[in-house]
Coordinates of C-alpha atoms and ligand atoms in Angstrom, one line a residue:
M1 CA 0.0 0.0 -0.1
A2 CA 1.4 3.4 -1.0
Q3 CA -1.1 6.1 -0.3
L4 CA -0.4 10.2 0.2
W5 CA -3.1 10.6 3.0
G6 CA -1.6 8.4 6.1
G7 CA -1.6 11.2 8.6
R8 CA -4.8 11.4 10.4
F9 CA -5.4 7.9 10.5
T10 CA -4.3 5.7 13.3
K11 CA -4.8 2.3 11.5
E12 CA -3.6 1.0 8.2
T13 CA -6.5 0.6 5.3
D14 CA -7.8 -3.1 4.9
Q15 CA -6.0 -4.7 2.3
L16 CA -9.9 -5.3 0.7
V17 CA -10.9 -1.8 0.8
Y18 CA -7.4 -0.4 -0.5
D19 CA -7.9 -2.8 -3.4
F20 CA -11.7 -1.6 -4.2
N21 CA -10.6 2.1 -3.8
A22 CA -7.6 1.9 -5.8
S23 CA -7.5 3.2 -9.5
I24 CA -3.9 2.2 -10.5
R25 CA -5.0 -0.8 -12.5
F26 CA -7.1 1.3 -15.1
D27 CA -5.8 4.9 -14.5
R28 CA -2.2 4.1 -15.3
R29 CA -3.0 5.0 -19.1
L30 CA -2.8 8.4 -17.7
Y31 CA 0.8 8.7 -16.9
A32 CA 1.8 11.1 -19.7
E33 CA -1.5 13.2 -19.0
D34 CA -0.5 13.6 -15.7
I35 CA 3.0 14.4 -16.4
R36 CA 2.3 16.8 -18.9
G37 CA -0.2 18.7 -16.2
S38 CA 2.3 18.4 -13.5
I39 CA 4.8 20.0 -15.6
A40 CA 2.5 23.1 -16.7
H41 CA 1.5 23.3 -13.3
V42 CA 5.1 23.7 -11.8
M43 CA 6.0 25.9 -14.5
M44 CA 3.2 28.4 -13.4
L45 CA 4.0 28.1 -9.9
A46 CA 7.5 29.3 -10.4
K47 CA 6.3 32.2 -12.6
Q48 CA 4.1 33.0 -9.4
K49 CA 7.0 32.8 -7.3
I50 CA 5.4 30.0 -5.5
L51 CA 8.0 27.5 -6.3
T52 CA 12.0 29.0 -7.0
E53 CA 13.4 28.5 -10.4
A54 CA 15.8 26.0 -9.1
E55 CA 12.9 23.9 -7.7
K56 CA 11.1 24.0 -11.0
E57 CA 14.1 23.0 -12.6
D58 CA 14.5 20.1 -10.6
I59 CA 11.0 19.2 -10.6
I60 CA 10.9 19.0 -14.4
A61 CA 13.6 17.2 -14.8
G62 CA 12.5 14.9 -12.6
L63 CA 9.0 14.4 -14.2
E64 CA 10.6 14.2 -17.5
G65 CA 12.8 11.3 -16.4
I66 CA 9.9 9.4 -15.0
L67 CA 8.1 9.9 -18.5
D68 CA 11.1 8.8 -20.3
D69 CA 11.8 5.6 -18.4
V70 CA 7.9 4.5 -18.4
E71 CA 8.3 5.1 -22.0
Q72 CA 11.6 2.9 -22.4
G73 CA 9.9 0.2 -20.2
K74 CA 12.7 1.1 -17.6
L75 CA 10.1 2.1 -14.7
E76 CA 7.0 -0.2 -14.1
I77 CA 4.0 1.6 -12.9
S78 CA 3.3 -0.7 -9.9
D79 CA 0.2 -1.6 -8.7
K80 CA 1.3 -0.7 -5.0
Y81 CA 0.5 2.9 -5.5
E82 CA -3.3 3.8 -5.3
D83 CA -3.2 5.7 -8.4
I84 CA -1.4 7.1 -11.2
H85 CA -1.2 10.2 -9.4
S86 CA 0.3 9.1 -6.5
F87 CA 2.6 7.0 -8.4
V88 CA 4.2 9.8 -10.2
E89 CA 4.2 12.0 -7.2
A90 CA 6.2 9.3 -5.3
T91 CA 8.5 8.6 -7.5
L92 CA 9.4 12.0 -8.1
I93 CA 9.9 12.1 -4.2
D94 CA 12.1 9.3 -4.3
R95 CA 14.0 10.4 -7.1
I96 CA 14.7 14.5 -6.3
G97 CA 13.9 14.5 -2.5
E98 CA 12.8 17.7 -0.9
A99 CA 11.6 19.6 -3.8
G100 CA 9.5 16.9 -5.3
K101 CA 7.3 17.4 -1.8
K102 CA 5.9 20.8 -3.2
L103 CA 4.8 19.5 -6.6
H104 CA 1.3 19.6 -5.0
T105 CA 1.4 22.7 -3.8
G106 CA -2.2 24.3 -4.6
R107 CA -3.7 21.5 -6.4
S108 CA -5.7 18.3 -5.5
R109 CA -6.2 15.0 -6.9
N110 CA -9.6 16.1 -7.7
D111 CA -8.7 18.8 -10.2
Q112 CA -5.5 16.6 -11.4
V113 CA -7.8 13.8 -12.4
A114 CA -10.3 16.1 -13.9
L115 CA -7.2 17.5 -16.1
D116 CA -6.0 14.2 -17.2
M117 CA -9.1 12.9 -18.2
K118 CA -9.9 15.8 -20.2
L119 CA -6.3 15.8 -21.9
Y120 CA -6.5 12.2 -22.5
T121 CA -10.0 12.8 -24.1
R122 CA -8.9 15.3 -26.3
S123 CA -6.4 13.4 -27.8
E124 CA -8.8 10.4 -28.3
I125 CA -11.1 12.6 -30.1
H126 CA -8.6 13.6 -32.5
K127 CA -7.6 9.9 -32.9
L128 CA -11.1 8.8 -33.3
D129 CA -11.5 11.7 -36.0
D130 CA -8.4 10.8 -38.0
L131 CA -10.3 7.4 -38.4
L132 CA -13.4 8.9 -39.4
K133 CA -11.4 10.7 -42.1
E134 CA -9.9 7.6 -43.5
L135 CA -13.2 5.9 -43.4
L136 CA -14.9 8.8 -45.1
L137 CA -11.8 9.0 -47.8
T138 CA -12.6 5.1 -48.5
L139 CA -16.1 5.4 -48.8
L140 CA -15.7 8.5 -51.3
S141 CA -13.4 6.4 -53.3
V142 CA -15.7 3.4 -53.5
M143 CA -18.3 5.8 -54.4
E144 CA -16.6 7.5 -57.5
E145 CA -15.9 4.0 -58.7
H146 CA -19.5 3.1 -58.5
L147 CA -21.7 5.8 -60.2
D148 CA -22.9 3.5 -62.8
T149 CA -23.2 0.5 -60.4
Y150 CA -27.1 -0.1 -60.4
M151 CA -28.7 -1.9 -57.5
P152 CA -31.9 -2.4 -55.7
G153 CA -32.6 0.3 -53.2
F154 CA -34.6 -1.1 -50.3
T155 CA -37.8 -0.4 -48.1
H156 CA -38.7 -2.8 -45.6
L157 CA -35.9 -4.8 -46.9
Q158 CA -38.3 -5.5 -50.2
K159 CA -36.8 -4.4 -53.4
A160 CA -38.1 -0.6 -53.9
Q161 CA -36.4 1.4 -56.7
P162 CA -33.0 1.1 -58.5
I163 CA -30.4 3.2 -57.2
T164 CA -26.7 3.2 -57.5
L165 CA -24.1 1.9 -55.2
A166 CA -22.5 5.1 -54.8
H167 CA -25.8 6.7 -54.0
H168 CA -26.4 4.0 -51.3
L169 CA -22.8 5.0 -49.8
G170 CA -23.7 8.1 -50.1
A171 CA -25.9 7.7 -47.4
Y172 CA -23.2 6.4 -44.8
F173 CA -20.9 9.3 -45.9
E174 CA -23.3 11.4 -44.8
M175 CA -23.6 9.7 -41.3
F176 CA -20.2 9.7 -40.8
K177 CA -19.9 13.5 -42.0
R178 CA -22.2 14.3 -39.2
D179 CA -20.3 12.3 -36.5
H180 CA -17.1 14.0 -37.6
E181 CA -18.9 17.3 -36.7
R182 CA -20.0 15.8 -33.3
L183 CA -16.5 15.2 -32.2
R184 CA -15.5 18.7 -33.6
D185 CA -18.3 20.2 -31.3
I186 CA -17.6 18.2 -28.1
E187 CA -14.2 19.5 -28.3
K188 CA -15.4 22.8 -28.5
R189 CA -17.1 22.8 -25.5
M190 CA -14.9 20.7 -23.3
N191 CA -12.0 23.0 -23.9
T192 CA -11.4 24.5 -20.4
C193 CA -9.0 23.8 -18.1
P194 CA -10.1 22.4 -14.5
L195 CA -6.4 23.1 -13.1
G196 CA -6.4 25.4 -10.2
S197 CA -10.1 24.5 -9.2
G198 CA -8.2 22.7 -6.2
A199 CA -10.2 20.2 -4.3
L200 CA -13.4 22.2 -5.0
A201 CA -13.0 26.1 -3.8
G202 CA -10.0 26.9 -5.5
T203 CA -6.6 27.7 -3.6
T204 CA -5.1 30.5 -1.5
Y205 CA -2.1 30.7 -3.7
P206 CA -2.1 33.5 -6.2
L207 CA -2.1 31.1 -9.4
D208 CA -2.4 32.0 -12.6
R209 CA -4.7 30.0 -14.2
Q210 CA -4.9 31.4 -17.6
Y211 CA -1.1 30.8 -18.2
T212 CA -1.9 26.9 -17.2
A213 CA -4.7 26.7 -19.6
S214 CA -2.8 28.3 -22.5
L215 CA 0.4 26.0 -21.7
L216 CA -2.2 22.9 -22.1
G217 CA -4.0 24.1 -25.2
F218 CA -7.1 25.0 -23.5
D219 CA -9.4 28.0 -24.2
G220 CA -9.0 29.1 -20.8
P221 CA -9.6 28.3 -17.2
A222 CA -13.1 26.3 -16.0
L223 CA -15.0 29.3 -14.7
N224 CA -16.3 27.7 -11.8
S225 CA -14.3 25.7 -9.4
M226 CA -16.9 23.2 -8.3
D227 CA -17.7 22.4 -11.9
G228 CA -14.2 22.5 -12.7
V229 CA -14.0 19.2 -10.6
S230 CA -17.2 17.6 -11.2
D231 CA -18.1 18.1 -14.8
R232 CA -18.5 15.1 -16.8
D233 CA -20.7 16.2 -19.3
Y234 CA -18.0 16.2 -21.9
L235 CA -17.4 12.4 -21.6
L236 CA -21.3 11.4 -21.6
E237 CA -21.3 13.8 -25.1
L238 CA -18.4 11.6 -26.2
L239 CA -19.9 8.6 -25.2
S240 CA -23.0 9.6 -26.8
A241 CA -21.5 10.3 -30.2
L242 CA -19.4 7.4 -30.1
S243 CA -22.9 5.5 -29.4
V244 CA -24.1 7.3 -32.6
I245 CA -20.8 6.2 -34.6
M246 CA -21.6 2.6 -33.5
M247 CA -24.7 2.4 -34.8
H248 CA -23.6 4.1 -38.0
L249 CA -21.2 1.1 -38.2
S250 CA -23.5 -1.4 -36.9
R251 CA -26.3 -0.5 -39.8
F252 CA -23.4 -0.6 -42.3
S253 CA -22.2 -3.9 -41.1
E254 CA -25.8 -5.6 -40.9
E255 CA -26.0 -4.6 -44.8
V256 CA -22.4 -6.0 -45.6
I257 CA -23.7 -9.0 -43.7
I258 CA -26.6 -9.5 -45.8
W259 CA -24.8 -8.4 -49.0
N260 CA -22.2 -11.2 -48.4
S261 CA -24.7 -13.9 -47.9
N262 CA -25.4 -16.8 -50.0
E263 CA -28.5 -15.4 -51.3
Y264 CA -27.3 -11.7 -52.1
Q265 CA -23.9 -12.3 -53.3
F266 CA -23.7 -8.7 -53.8
V267 CA -20.1 -8.4 -52.1
E268 CA -17.3 -10.5 -51.3
I269 CA -15.2 -9.9 -48.1
D270 CA -11.7 -10.1 -48.7
D271 CA -10.1 -13.2 -47.1
A272 CA -8.0 -11.2 -45.1
Y273 CA -10.9 -9.8 -43.2
S274 CA -13.3 -13.2 -43.4
T275 CA -13.0 -16.0 -40.8
G276 CA -13.7 -19.5 -41.3
S277 CA -15.3 -22.5 -39.6
S278 CA -13.9 -25.5 -37.6
I279 CA -16.5 -28.1 -38.9
M280 CA -17.8 -26.6 -42.2
P281 CA -15.0 -26.7 -44.6
Q282 CA -16.7 -24.3 -47.3
K283 CA -17.7 -21.3 -44.8
K284 CA -16.3 -17.9 -45.3
N285 CA -17.6 -16.0 -42.4
P286 CA -18.2 -12.1 -42.0
D287 CA -17.4 -12.1 -38.2
I288 CA -15.7 -8.5 -38.7
A289 CA -18.9 -7.2 -39.6
E290 CA -20.9 -9.4 -36.8
L291 CA -18.3 -8.3 -34.4
V292 CA -18.6 -4.5 -35.1
R293 CA -22.3 -4.9 -34.8
G294 CA -22.1 -6.8 -31.5
K295 CA -19.5 -4.3 -30.0
T296 CA -22.2 -1.5 -30.3
G297 CA -23.8 -3.1 -27.2
R298 CA -20.5 -2.5 -25.0
V299 CA -20.4 1.4 -26.4
Y300 CA -24.3 1.8 -25.2
G301 CA -23.7 0.4 -22.3
A302 CA -21.0 2.8 -21.4
L303 CA -23.1 5.8 -21.9
N304 CA -26.0 4.2 -19.9
A305 CA -23.4 3.4 -17.3
L306 CA -22.1 6.8 -16.7
L307 CA -25.4 8.7 -17.2
T308 CA -26.5 6.6 -14.3
A309 CA -23.8 7.2 -12.2
M310 CA -23.7 10.9 -12.4
K311 CA -27.5 11.3 -11.7
G312 CA -27.6 11.5 -8.0
L313 CA -24.2 13.3 -7.2
P314 CA -24.3 16.2 -5.0
L315 CA -21.9 18.7 -5.8
A316 CA -18.7 18.6 -6.0
Y317 CA -16.4 15.6 -6.2
N318 CA -17.1 12.1 -5.3
K319 CA -15.5 8.7 -5.9
D320 CA -18.6 7.7 -8.0
M321 CA -16.8 9.4 -10.5
Q322 CA -13.6 7.3 -10.7
E323 CA -16.1 5.1 -12.3
D324 CA -16.0 7.2 -15.5
K325 CA -12.6 5.6 -16.8
E326 CA -13.0 2.2 -17.4
W327 CA -16.3 2.8 -19.4
A328 CA -14.7 5.6 -21.2
F329 CA -11.3 4.0 -21.9
D330 CA -13.4 0.7 -23.2
A331 CA -15.7 3.0 -25.3
M332 CA -12.7 4.7 -27.0
D333 CA -10.8 1.8 -27.4
T334 CA -13.7 -0.5 -29.1
V335 CA -14.6 2.4 -31.4
R336 CA -11.2 3.0 -32.3
H337 CA -10.7 -0.7 -33.1
C338 CA -14.0 -0.7 -35.0
L339 CA -13.3 2.3 -37.5
T340 CA -9.7 0.6 -37.9
L341 CA -11.3 -2.6 -39.0
F342 CA -14.3 -1.4 -40.6
T343 CA -12.4 0.7 -43.0
G344 CA -9.8 -2.0 -43.8
M345 CA -12.9 -4.4 -44.5
L346 CA -14.6 -1.9 -46.6
G347 CA -11.4 -0.8 -48.9
T348 CA -10.8 -4.3 -49.7
M349 CA -14.5 -5.9 -50.5
Q350 CA -15.4 -6.8 -53.6
F351 CA -18.4 -5.3 -55.4
K352 CA -20.4 -7.5 -57.7
K353 CA -21.7 -5.2 -60.1
D354 CA -23.4 -7.8 -62.1
R355 CA -25.1 -9.3 -59.4
M356 CA -26.7 -6.0 -58.3
E357 CA -27.7 -5.0 -61.5
E358 CA -29.1 -8.5 -62.0
S359 CA -31.1 -8.3 -58.4
A360 CA -32.5 -4.7 -59.3
R361 CA -33.7 -5.9 -62.8
H362 CA -35.8 -9.0 -61.4
G363 CA -37.2 -6.9 -58.6
F364 CA -39.6 -4.8 -60.3
T365 CA -37.6 -1.9 -59.1
N366 CA -38.8 -0.1 -62.2
A367 CA -42.5 -0.2 -61.8
T368 CA -42.7 3.3 -60.4
D369 CA -41.1 4.3 -63.3
A370 CA -43.5 2.2 -65.9
A371 CA -46.1 4.1 -63.9
D372 CA -44.7 7.5 -64.4
Y373 CA -44.0 6.3 -68.4
L374 CA -48.1 6.1 -68.4
V375 CA -48.7 9.4 -66.2
N376 CA -46.5 11.2 -68.8
R377 CA -48.6 10.2 -71.7
G378 CA -51.8 11.4 -70.1
V379 CA -53.0 8.7 -67.6
A380 CA -53.9 9.6 -64.1
F381 CA -51.7 7.9 -61.5
R382 CA -54.1 5.7 -60.0
D383 CA -54.8 4.1 -63.0
A384 CA -51.3 3.6 -63.9
H385 CA -50.7 2.2 -60.4
G386 CA -53.2 -0.2 -61.5
I387 CA -52.1 -1.2 -65.0
V388 CA -48.7 -1.5 -63.9
G389 CA -49.9 -3.7 -60.9
R390 CA -51.4 -5.8 -63.6
L391 CA -48.4 -6.3 -65.4
V392 CA -46.1 -7.1 -62.7
L393 CA -48.5 -9.8 -61.7
L394 CA -48.3 -11.4 -65.2
C395 CA -44.7 -11.1 -65.1
I396 CA -44.6 -12.9 -61.8
E397 CA -46.5 -15.7 -63.1
K398 CA -44.3 -16.1 -66.1
G399 CA -41.3 -15.8 -64.0
I400 CA -39.8 -12.6 -66.0
A401 CA -38.8 -9.3 -65.5
L402 CA -40.6 -6.0 -66.8
D403 CA -38.2 -5.2 -69.6
E404 CA -38.7 -9.0 -70.7
L405 CA -42.5 -8.7 -71.3
P406 CA -43.3 -8.6 -75.0
L407 CA -44.8 -5.4 -76.0
E408 CA -48.0 -7.1 -77.3
E409 CA -48.5 -8.0 -73.4
Y410 CA -48.4 -4.6 -72.6
Q411 CA -50.3 -3.4 -75.3
K412 CA -53.2 -5.9 -73.9
I413 CA -53.3 -4.3 -70.8
S414 CA -52.8 -0.4 -71.9
D415 CA -52.3 0.8 -75.6
V416 CA -50.8 3.8 -74.4
F417 CA -47.6 1.7 -74.2
A418 CA -45.2 1.7 -77.4
E419 CA -41.4 0.5 -78.2
D420 CA -40.1 3.4 -76.2
I421 CA -41.2 1.9 -73.0
Y422 CA -38.5 -0.6 -72.8
E423 CA -36.0 2.4 -72.9
A424 CA -38.0 4.2 -70.1
I425 CA -37.6 1.6 -67.7
S426 CA -34.2 0.3 -68.2
L427 CA -32.1 0.7 -65.1
K428 CA -29.8 3.4 -66.7
T429 CA -32.7 5.5 -67.3
C430 CA -34.6 5.0 -64.2
V431 CA -31.7 6.1 -62.3
N432 CA -30.3 9.0 -64.5
K433 CA -33.8 10.8 -64.5
R434 CA -33.6 11.1 -60.9
V435 CA -31.4 14.3 -60.8
T436 CA -32.7 16.7 -58.1
T437 CA -30.5 17.1 -55.0
G438 CA -29.7 14.0 -53.1
A439 CA -31.0 11.9 -55.9
P440 CA -29.3 8.8 -57.6
G441 CA -29.0 10.1 -61.1
R442 CA -25.4 10.5 -62.2
E443 CA -25.8 14.2 -62.6
A444 CA -27.0 14.8 -59.1
M445 CA -24.3 12.2 -57.8
E446 CA -21.5 13.9 -59.3
K447 CA -22.4 17.3 -57.8
A448 CA -22.5 15.5 -54.1
L449 CA -19.1 13.8 -54.9
K450 CA -17.8 17.1 -56.0
I451 CA -19.0 18.8 -52.4
Y452 CA -17.7 15.8 -50.6
R453 CA -14.2 15.7 -52.3
N454 CA -14.2 19.6 -50.8
Y455 CA -15.3 18.8 -47.6
M456 CA -12.3 16.1 -47.5
E457 CA -9.9 18.7 -48.7
E458 CA -11.3 20.9 -45.6
Y459 CA -11.6 18.3 -42.9
Ligands
LIG501 N1 -8.6 7.9 -8.7 C1 -9.4 9.2 -8.7 C2 -10.2 9.7 -9.7 O1 -10.2 9.0 -10.6 C3 -8.6 10.4 -8.5 C4 -9.2 11.5 -7.5 C5 -9.3 11.2 -6.2 N2 -9.9 12.2 -5.4 C6 -9.9 11.9 -4.1 N3 -10.4 13.1 -3.4 N4 -10.1 10.7 -3.4 O2 -11.4 10.0 -9.5

């Protein structure tokens, strides 16, 4: 047991209590942020003449030595310390003696942990945002290749109207674009520095909080010290944004699983991103997509858990807040891994153009266009709907597609039909006539792709 606060106690902490209370097992990953925050704090203390220049130099050299040694594996973060803050401070005192004991002047672990967690989260947001960028770029290049890859668009998972693969993927581009913007928003709101909030009521030392905040890349200090130590909103916002990212990845995964199924065969997942079966030699399973879909539950769980932990907490710091870490870390790790793997899977996946097109042709996805054909020649839409319905029924009986039905059969049901019906209901026509903003037609999609390319350049 190694804790910072033995003075007012007459008995040793019970070992089970100590283990239950300790957070070193999971907050060890904050070592670099903890040291970085301490260096900024010490620079400020010296600037304010609370520490001497010599003390500052000693402490900073000591902290940098600890950082290097941990990074090079020369110093182990031992579980005997209560938390990462205790480990760094105790190691510093061991190494440099008296000056080390002054590090914690004008600071509490409450503002310290709030700072560490914000620094860590901010850099995780950047990493996640870079991974989103990779995914968006991958999507964009697949879209650019598949402007003329026709496929059925679905409602109720029933073939509905023809679209293109580029258009389908464009929907995901929009979703991940919003995810990127959500991450940016969170960063703007969270970027205030808790350091100097002390335990809850600031300190009596003449700290320059603005200075520490700017050293650490914050927009300014947190303006209320009680809020400074107990705000976890930004983690809730992040977990919420991560949940939405996972929801998007999970919907996309579900589609990949369906498309990769034996019945659809719209795509083939690359061997490097598939797995086999221990018993069935023919199997090639979409495990990565399934795991991404499955892991969505973990991230939703983290959001729910932290919301629940926070809901009854009186101001200011309470130990319940220590629980934020394992959930937040697990969610950040999970989303990082899922984004990386999903992008890899998407970038190597083979899209089977012919299968998709065949599926669109045989699903009557052009039935609406056949009705529109009649409407353009003076038939009321409701009547046109009825006529095409009868044609579809006929085709189902014959087991053929609408464009395989002879013209005489069309004309038996309505004499408005002429030879140009085949051109009017070809997939190419059906798609490319849809040119309003947001539609799948080539003209509209080319405009959208241009906007997306510009968007990525400014990302
Ligand atoms: N391990 C603690 C946490 O993560 C650090 C803060 C401890 N503060 C305290 N007053 N016990 O929340």
